[in-house]
Coordinates of C-alpha atoms in Angstrom, one line a residue:
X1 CA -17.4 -76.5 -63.5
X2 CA -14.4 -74.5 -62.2
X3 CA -12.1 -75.7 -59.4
X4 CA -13.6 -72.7 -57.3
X5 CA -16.9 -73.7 -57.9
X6 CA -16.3 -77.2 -57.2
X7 CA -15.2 -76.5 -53.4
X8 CA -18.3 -74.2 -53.1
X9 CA -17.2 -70.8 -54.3
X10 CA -19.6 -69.1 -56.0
X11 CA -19.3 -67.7 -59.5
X12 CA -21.2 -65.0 -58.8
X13 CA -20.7 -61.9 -56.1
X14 CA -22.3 -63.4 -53.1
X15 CA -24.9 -61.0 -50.8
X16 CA -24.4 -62.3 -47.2
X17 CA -21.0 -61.9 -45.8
X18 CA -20.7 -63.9 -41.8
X19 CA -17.5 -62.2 -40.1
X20 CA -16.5 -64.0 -37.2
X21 CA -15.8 -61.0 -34.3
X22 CA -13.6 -61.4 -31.2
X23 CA -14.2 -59.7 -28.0
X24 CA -11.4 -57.0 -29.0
X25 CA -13.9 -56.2 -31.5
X26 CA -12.7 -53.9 -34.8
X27 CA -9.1 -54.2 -33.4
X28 CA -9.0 -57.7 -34.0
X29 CA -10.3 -58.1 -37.7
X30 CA -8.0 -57.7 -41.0
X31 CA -8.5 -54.9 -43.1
X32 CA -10.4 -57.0 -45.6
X33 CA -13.1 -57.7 -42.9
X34 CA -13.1 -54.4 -41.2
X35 CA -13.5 -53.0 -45.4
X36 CA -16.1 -55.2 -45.6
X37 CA -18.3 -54.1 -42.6
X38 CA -17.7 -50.4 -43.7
X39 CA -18.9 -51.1 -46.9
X40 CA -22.6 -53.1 -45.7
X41 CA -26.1 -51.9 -46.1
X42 CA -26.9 -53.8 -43.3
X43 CA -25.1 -55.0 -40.2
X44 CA -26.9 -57.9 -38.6
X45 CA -25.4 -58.6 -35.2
X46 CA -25.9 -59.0 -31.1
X47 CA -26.3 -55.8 -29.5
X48 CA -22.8 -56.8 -27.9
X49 CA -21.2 -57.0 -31.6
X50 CA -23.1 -54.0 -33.3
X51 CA -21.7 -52.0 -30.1
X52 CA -18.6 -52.6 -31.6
X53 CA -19.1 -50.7 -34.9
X54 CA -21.2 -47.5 -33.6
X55 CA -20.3 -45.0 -36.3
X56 CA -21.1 -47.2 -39.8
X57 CA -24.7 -47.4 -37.9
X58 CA -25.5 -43.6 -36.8
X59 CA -23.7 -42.0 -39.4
X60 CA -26.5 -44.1 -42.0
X61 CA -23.8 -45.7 -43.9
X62 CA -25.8 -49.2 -42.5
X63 CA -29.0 -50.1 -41.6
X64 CA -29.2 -52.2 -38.1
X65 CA -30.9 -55.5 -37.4
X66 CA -30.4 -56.6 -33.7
X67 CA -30.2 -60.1 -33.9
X68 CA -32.2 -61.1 -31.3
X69 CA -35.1 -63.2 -33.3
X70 CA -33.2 -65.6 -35.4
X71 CA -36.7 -66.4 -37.1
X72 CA -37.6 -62.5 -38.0
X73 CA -34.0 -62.1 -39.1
X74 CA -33.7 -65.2 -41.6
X75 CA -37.1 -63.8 -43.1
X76 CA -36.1 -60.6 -43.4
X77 CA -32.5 -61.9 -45.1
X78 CA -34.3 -64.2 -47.5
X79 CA -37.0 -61.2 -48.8
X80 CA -33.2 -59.2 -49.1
X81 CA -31.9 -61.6 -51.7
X82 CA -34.9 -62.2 -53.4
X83 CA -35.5 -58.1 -53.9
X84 CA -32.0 -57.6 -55.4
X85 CA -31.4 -54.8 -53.2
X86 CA -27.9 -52.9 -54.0
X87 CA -24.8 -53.4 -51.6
X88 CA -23.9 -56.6 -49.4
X89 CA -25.1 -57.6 -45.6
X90 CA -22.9 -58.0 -42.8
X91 CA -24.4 -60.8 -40.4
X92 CA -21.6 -60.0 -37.4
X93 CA -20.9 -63.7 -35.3
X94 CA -18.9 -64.2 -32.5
X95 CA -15.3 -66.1 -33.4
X96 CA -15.7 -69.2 -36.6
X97 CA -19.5 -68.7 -37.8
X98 CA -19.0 -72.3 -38.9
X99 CA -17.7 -74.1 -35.3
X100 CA -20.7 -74.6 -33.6
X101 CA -22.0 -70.9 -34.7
X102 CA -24.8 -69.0 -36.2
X103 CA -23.6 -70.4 -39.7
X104 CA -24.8 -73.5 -40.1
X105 CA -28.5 -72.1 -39.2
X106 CA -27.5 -69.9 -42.0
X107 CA -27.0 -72.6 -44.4
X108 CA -29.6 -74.0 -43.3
X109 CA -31.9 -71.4 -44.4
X110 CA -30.2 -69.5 -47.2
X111 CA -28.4 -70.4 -50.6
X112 CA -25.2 -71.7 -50.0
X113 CA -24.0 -69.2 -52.9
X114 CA -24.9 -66.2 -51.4
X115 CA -23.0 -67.2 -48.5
X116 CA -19.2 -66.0 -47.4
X117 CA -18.0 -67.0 -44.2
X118 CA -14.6 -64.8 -42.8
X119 CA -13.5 -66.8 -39.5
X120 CA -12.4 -64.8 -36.1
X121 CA -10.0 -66.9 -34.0
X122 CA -12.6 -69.4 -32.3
X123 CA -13.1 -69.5 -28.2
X124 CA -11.5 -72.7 -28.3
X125 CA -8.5 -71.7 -30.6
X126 CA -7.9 -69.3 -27.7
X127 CA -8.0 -71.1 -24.9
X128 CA -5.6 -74.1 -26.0
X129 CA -3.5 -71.0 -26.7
X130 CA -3.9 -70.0 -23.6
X131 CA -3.1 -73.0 -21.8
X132 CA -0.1 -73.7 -24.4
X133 CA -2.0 -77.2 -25.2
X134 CA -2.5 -78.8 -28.6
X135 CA -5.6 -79.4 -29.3
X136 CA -5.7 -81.3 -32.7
X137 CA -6.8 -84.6 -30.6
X138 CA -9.4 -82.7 -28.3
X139 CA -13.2 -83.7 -28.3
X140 CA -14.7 -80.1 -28.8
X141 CA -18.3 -80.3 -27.8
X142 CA -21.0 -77.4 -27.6
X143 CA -23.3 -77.4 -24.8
X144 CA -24.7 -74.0 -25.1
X145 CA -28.4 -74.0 -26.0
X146 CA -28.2 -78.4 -26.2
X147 CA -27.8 -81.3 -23.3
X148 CA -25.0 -82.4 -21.9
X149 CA -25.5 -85.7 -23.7
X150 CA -22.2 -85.3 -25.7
X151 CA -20.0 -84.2 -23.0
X152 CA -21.1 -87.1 -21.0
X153 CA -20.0 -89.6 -23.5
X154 CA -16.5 -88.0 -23.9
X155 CA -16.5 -87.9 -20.4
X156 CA -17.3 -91.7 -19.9
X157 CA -14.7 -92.7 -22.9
X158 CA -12.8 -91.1 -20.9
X159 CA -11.2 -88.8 -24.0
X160 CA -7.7 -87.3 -22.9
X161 CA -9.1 -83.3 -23.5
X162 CA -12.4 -82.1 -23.8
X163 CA -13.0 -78.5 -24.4
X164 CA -16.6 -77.7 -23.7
X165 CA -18.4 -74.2 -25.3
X166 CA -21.4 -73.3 -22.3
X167 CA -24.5 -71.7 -21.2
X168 CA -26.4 -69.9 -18.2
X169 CA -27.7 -73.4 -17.6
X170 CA -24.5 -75.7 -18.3
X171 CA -22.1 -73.3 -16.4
X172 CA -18.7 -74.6 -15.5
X173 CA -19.9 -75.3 -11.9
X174 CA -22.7 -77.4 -13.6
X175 CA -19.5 -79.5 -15.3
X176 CA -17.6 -79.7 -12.5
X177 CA -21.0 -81.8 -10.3
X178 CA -21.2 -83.6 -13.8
X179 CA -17.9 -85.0 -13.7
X180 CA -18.8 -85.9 -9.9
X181 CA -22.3 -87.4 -10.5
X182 CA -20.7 -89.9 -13.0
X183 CA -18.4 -91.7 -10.4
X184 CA -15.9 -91.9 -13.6
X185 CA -12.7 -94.4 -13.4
X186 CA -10.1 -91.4 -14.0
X187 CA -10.4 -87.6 -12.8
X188 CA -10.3 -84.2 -14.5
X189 CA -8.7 -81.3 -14.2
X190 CA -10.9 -78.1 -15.1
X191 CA -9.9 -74.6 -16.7
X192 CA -12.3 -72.0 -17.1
X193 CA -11.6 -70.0 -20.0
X194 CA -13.1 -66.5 -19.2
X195 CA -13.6 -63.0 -22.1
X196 CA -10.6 -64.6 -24.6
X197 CA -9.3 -62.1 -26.6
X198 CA -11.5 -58.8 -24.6
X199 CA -10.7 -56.8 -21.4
X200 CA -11.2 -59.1 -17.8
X201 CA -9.8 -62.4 -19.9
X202 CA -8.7 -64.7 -17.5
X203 CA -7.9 -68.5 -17.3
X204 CA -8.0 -70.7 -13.6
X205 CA -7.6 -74.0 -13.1
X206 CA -10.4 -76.0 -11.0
X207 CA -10.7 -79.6 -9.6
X208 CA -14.3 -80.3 -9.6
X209 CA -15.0 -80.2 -5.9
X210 CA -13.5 -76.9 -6.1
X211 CA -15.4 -75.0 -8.8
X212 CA -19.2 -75.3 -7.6
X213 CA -18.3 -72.0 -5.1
X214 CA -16.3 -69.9 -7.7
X215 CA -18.4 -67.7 -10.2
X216 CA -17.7 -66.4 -13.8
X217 CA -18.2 -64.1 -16.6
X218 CA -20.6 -65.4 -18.8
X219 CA -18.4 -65.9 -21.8
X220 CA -16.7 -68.7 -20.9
X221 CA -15.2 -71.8 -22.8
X222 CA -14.4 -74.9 -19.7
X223 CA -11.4 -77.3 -21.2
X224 CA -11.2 -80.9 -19.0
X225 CA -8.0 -82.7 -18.7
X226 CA -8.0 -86.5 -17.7
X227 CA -5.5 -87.5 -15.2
X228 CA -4.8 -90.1 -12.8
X229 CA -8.1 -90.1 -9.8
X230 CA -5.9 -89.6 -6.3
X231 CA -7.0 -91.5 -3.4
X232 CA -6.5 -92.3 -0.4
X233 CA -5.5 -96.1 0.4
X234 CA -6.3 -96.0 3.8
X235 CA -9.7 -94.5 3.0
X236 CA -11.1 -97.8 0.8
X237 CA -14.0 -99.9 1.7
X238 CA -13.8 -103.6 2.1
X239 CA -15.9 -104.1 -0.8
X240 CA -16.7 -102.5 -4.3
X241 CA -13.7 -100.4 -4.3
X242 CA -14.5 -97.1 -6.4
X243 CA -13.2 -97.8 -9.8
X244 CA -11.1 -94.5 -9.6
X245 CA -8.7 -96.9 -6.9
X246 CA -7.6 -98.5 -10.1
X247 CA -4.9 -97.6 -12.6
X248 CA -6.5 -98.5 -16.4
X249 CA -6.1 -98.3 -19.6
X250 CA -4.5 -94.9 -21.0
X251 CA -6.7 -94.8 -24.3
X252 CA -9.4 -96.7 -23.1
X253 CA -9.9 -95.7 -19.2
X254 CA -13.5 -96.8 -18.9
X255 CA -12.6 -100.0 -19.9
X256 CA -12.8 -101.7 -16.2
X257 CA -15.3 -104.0 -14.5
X258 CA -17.5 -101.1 -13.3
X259 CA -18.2 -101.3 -9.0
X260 CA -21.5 -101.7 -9.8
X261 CA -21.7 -104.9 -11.3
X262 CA -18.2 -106.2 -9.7
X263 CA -20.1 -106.3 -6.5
X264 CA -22.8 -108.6 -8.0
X265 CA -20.0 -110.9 -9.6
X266 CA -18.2 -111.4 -5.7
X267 CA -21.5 -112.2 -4.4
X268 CA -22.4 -114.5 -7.4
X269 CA -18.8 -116.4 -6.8
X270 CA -19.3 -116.7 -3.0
X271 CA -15.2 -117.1 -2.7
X272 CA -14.2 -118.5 0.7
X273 CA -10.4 -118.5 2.3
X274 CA -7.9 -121.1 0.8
X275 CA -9.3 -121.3 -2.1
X276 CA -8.1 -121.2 -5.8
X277 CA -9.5 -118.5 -7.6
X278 CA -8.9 -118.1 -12.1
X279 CA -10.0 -114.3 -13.3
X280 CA -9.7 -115.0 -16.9
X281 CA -9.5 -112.1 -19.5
X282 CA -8.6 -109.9 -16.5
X283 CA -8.1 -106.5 -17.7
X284 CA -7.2 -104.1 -15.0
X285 CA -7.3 -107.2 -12.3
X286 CA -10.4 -105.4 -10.8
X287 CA -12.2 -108.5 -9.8
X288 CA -8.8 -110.3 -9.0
X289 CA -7.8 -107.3 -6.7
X290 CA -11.2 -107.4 -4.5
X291 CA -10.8 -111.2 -4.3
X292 CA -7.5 -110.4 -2.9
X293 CA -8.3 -108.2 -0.3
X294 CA -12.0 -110.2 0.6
X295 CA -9.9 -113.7 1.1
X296 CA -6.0 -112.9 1.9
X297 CA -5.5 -116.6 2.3
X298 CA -6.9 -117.4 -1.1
X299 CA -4.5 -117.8 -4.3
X300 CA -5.8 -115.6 -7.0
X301 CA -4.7 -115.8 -11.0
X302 CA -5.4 -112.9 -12.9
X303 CA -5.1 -114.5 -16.2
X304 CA -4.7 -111.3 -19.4
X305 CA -3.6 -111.8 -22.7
X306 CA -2.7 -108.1 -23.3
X307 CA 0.6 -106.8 -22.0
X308 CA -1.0 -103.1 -21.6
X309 CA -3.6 -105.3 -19.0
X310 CA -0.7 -107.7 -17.6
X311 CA 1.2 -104.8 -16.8
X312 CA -2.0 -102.7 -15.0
X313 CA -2.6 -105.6 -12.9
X314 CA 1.0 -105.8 -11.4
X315 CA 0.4 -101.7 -10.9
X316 CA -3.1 -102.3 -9.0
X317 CA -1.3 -105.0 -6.9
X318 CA 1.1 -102.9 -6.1
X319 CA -1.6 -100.1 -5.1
X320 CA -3.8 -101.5 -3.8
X321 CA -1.6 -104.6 -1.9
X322 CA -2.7 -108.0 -2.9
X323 CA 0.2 -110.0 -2.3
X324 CA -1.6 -113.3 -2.8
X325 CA -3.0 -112.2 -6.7
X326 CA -0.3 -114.2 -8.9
X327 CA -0.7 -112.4 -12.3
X328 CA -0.6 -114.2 -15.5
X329 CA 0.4 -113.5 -19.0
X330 CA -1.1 -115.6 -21.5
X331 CA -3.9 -115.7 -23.6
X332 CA -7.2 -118.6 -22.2
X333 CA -7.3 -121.7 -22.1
X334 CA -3.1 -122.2 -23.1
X335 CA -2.3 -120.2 -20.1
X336 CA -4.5 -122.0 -17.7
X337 CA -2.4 -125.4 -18.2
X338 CA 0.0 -124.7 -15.6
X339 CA -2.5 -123.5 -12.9
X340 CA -3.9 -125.1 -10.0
X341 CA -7.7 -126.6 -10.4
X342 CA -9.8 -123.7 -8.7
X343 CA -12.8 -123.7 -6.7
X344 CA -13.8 -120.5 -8.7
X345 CA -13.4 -119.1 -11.9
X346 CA -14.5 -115.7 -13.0
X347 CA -14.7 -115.7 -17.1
X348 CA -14.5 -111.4 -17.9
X349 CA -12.9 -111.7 -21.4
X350 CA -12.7 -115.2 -23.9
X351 CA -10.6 -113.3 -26.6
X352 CA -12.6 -115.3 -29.3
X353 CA -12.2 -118.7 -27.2
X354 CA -15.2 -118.9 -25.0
X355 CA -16.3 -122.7 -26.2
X356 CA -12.6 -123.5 -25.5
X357 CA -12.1 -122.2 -22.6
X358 CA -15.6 -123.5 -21.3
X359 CA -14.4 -126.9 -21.7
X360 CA -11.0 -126.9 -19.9
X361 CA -12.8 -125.3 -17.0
X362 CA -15.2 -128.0 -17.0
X363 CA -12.3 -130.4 -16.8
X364 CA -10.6 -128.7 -14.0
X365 CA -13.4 -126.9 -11.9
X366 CA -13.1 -129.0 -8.5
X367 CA -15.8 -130.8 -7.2
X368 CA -18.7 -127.8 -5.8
X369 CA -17.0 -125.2 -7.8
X370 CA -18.9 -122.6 -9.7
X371 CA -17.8 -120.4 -13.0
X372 CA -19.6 -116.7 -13.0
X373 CA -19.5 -115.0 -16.8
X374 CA -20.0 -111.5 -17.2
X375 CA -21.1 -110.7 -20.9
X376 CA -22.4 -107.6 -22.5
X377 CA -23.3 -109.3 -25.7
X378 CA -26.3 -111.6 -26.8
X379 CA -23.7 -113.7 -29.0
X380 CA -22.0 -114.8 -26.0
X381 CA -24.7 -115.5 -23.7
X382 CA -26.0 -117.6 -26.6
X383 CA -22.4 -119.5 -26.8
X384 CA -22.7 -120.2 -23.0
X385 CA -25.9 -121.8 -23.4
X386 CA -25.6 -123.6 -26.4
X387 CA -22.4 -124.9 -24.3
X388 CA -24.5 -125.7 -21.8
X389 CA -27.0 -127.8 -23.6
X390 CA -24.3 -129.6 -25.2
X391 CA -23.0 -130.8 -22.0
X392 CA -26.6 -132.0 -20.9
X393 CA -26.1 -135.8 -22.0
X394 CA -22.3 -135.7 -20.6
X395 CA -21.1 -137.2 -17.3
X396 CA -20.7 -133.6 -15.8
X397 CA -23.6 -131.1 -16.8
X398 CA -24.5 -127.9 -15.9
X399 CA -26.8 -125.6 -13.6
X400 CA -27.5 -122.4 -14.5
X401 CA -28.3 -119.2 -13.4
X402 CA -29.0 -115.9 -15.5
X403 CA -28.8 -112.2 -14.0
X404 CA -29.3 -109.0 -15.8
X405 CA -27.8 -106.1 -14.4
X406 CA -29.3 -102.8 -15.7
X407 CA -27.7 -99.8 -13.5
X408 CA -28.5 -96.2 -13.8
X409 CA -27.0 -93.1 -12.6
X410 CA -28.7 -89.8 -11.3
X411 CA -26.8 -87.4 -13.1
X412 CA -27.4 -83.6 -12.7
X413 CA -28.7 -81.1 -15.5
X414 CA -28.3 -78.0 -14.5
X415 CA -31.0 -77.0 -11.6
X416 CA -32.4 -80.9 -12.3
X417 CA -31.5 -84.6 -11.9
X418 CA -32.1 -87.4 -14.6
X419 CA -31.1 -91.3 -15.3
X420 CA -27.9 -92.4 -17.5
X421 CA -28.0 -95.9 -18.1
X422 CA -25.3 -98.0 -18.4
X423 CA -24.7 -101.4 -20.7
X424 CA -26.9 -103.9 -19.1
X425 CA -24.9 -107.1 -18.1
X426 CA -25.4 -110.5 -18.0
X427 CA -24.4 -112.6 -15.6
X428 CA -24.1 -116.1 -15.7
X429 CA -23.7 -118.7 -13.2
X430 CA -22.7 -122.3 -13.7
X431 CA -22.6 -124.9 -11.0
X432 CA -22.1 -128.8 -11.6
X433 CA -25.1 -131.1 -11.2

């Protein structure tokens, strides 16, 4: 086998040839394209793109198949290769057949060797071209003609740049109450991306409140930026602050205590003034900064191994204004040696230690203290109970109490509203006998 063959050229003159068309139509193909449409039997295309070439269709040169029953059309392709008919087909497609276009279908359907694919400039080429953005680390995500399942996820990662290719259903208003409805950690920025590369092309820039009252063409690509959520810190409620309050994580920014299930772990701790409070593996200081603001005469340690987390919880305090929250760098239990014995300990990350840690907060939990665990796996519920039974013949054993959290979301879709689950949660509670 050839080198050419081996990367899927075929050794034979292929039938079907896919050119990718822009919305400036001829005047934006290469010669070797544009030769190729004048030289088809039959142009396949949207009414839209054969518009484009009106004089190869009434002059006879080529037959035209509106492409408006992919089914009839694949048929009517396949009984064309197997006839041997004379000449090539054209099957016109709007920017790179092959990015989230009509050529996978095609591939799908059709031998791969009778297949060559000529890329346009895509919508999304053009509109990080437009906004003078790179774009090799961008999620690109279609949701033309599919759910929004996929933009959601990038949108809960909380990926940097998301360009988004959509519908009469998923419009860009339709992203905008998306981004809303998912109460995210961070914020967006949106740009509409309207007729790239044709007459009317524009590009504006939305904030998601914003964009529900504007309208738009109907070719449209929607790019999402993340950037720091603004709010207003004479606007916050005494509890569950919204998780946008908080400054997190740059490449992880959903990775926070969510409100949802950080209003469950105050109520499970029951803090009280004076106290001494330990958040170990404490992240963004979420929990620490609500036990702050709930009990300004208590002493909270926000205990985080990471210096990316150690850092965030200085820059929350300093938000948010929690001048009794002592942050600590150190990784559990070395870095609880120095600490006073609490009355409460929140456990939020073990870093591999959670037996370890278990035990030195047993030794230093004051008398009618409790601990409160939050864990999303079933290995570390199991460690706490197995640590729990193995405490059952010691001086100082262990009540417990378990609590699953399972919260869902309305969400909209389009004209309609459905659930999005989050990880369900286990809380545990541990009191002394």
């Amino acid at each position: 086998m050839t080198l050419a063959n081996s990367v899927g050229e075929p050794s034979i003159h292929p039938s079907i040839h896919v050119v990718g068309v822009g919305l400036d139509g001829q005047a934006g193909l290469t010669p070797a394209s544009l030769a190729l449409i004048q030289r088809a039997a039959v142009l396949v295309g949207s009414d839209r793109q054969l518009s484009y070439f009106p004089k190869y269709i009434t002059e006879g040169q080529a037959e035209r198949w509106p492409l408006d029953d992919l089914k009839t059309i694949l048929d009517r392709l396949r009984q064309w290769l197997a006839s041997g008919e004379p000449g090539i087909v054209v099957v016109l497609a709007s920017g790179d057949p092959l990015f989230f276009g009509l050529g996978r279908l095609l591939l799908d359907h059709l031998p791969s060797e009778s297949l060559v694919f000529h890329p346009h400039l895509s919508a999304v080429q053009l509109a990080f071209s437009r906004l003078k953005r790179p774009w090799q680390g961008a999620t690109l995500v279609s949701a033309h003609g599919r759910s929004t399942q996929d933009v959601e996820a990038a949108l809960r990662r909380g990926d940097e740049l998301i360009a988004v290719l959509t519908d009469p259903v998923h419009t860009p208003a339709a992203l905008g109450q998306l981004v809303l409805s998912l109460e995210l950690p961070c914020s967006y920025r949106l740009w509409v991306c309207e007729n790239l590369g044709g007459e009317g092309e524009q590009v504006r820039e939305f904030a998601p409140e914003a964009i529900a009252s504007a309208t738009f063409a109907s070719l449209n690509v929607v790019v999402l930026q993340r950037r720091q959520a603004d709010f207003d810190s004479d606007d916050l409620p005494l509890v569950g602050l919204p998780d946008r309050a908080f400054a997190t994580f740059s490449d992880r920014p959903s990775l926070i205590t969510k409100r949802d299930i950080r209003i469950q772990i105050l109520a499970d701790l029951d803090p009280r003034p004076e106290q001494v409070i330990w958040d170990i593996g404490a992240g963004t200081g979420s929990v620490s900064v609500e036990l702050s603001r709930l009990c300004p005469t208590a002493q909270i340690y926000a205990i985080e191994k990471t210096a990316a987390g150690h850092s965030l919880i200085q820059q929350n305090q300093r938000r948010l204004g929690s001048p009794n929250l002592y942050p600590v760098y150190g990784a559990a239990p070395a870095a609880l040696a120095a600490l006073p014995d609490p009355d409460r300990i929140f456990i939020g990350g073990s870093g591999g230690h959670l037996s370890d840690i278990l035990d030195h907060c047993a030794r230093h939990l004051k008398p009618q203290g409790r601990i409160v665990l939050a864990l999303a796996t079933l290995e570390h519920t199991g460690t706490v109970l197995a640590w729990v039974d193995s405490t059952a013949a010691s001086p100082r054993s262990w009540s417990v109490q378990l609590r699953q959290i399972q919260v869902q979301h309305g969400v909209r879709v389009g004209s309609l509203t459905r659930w999005q689950p989050l990880t369900p949660i286990t809380l545990i509670s541990l009191s002394p006998k």
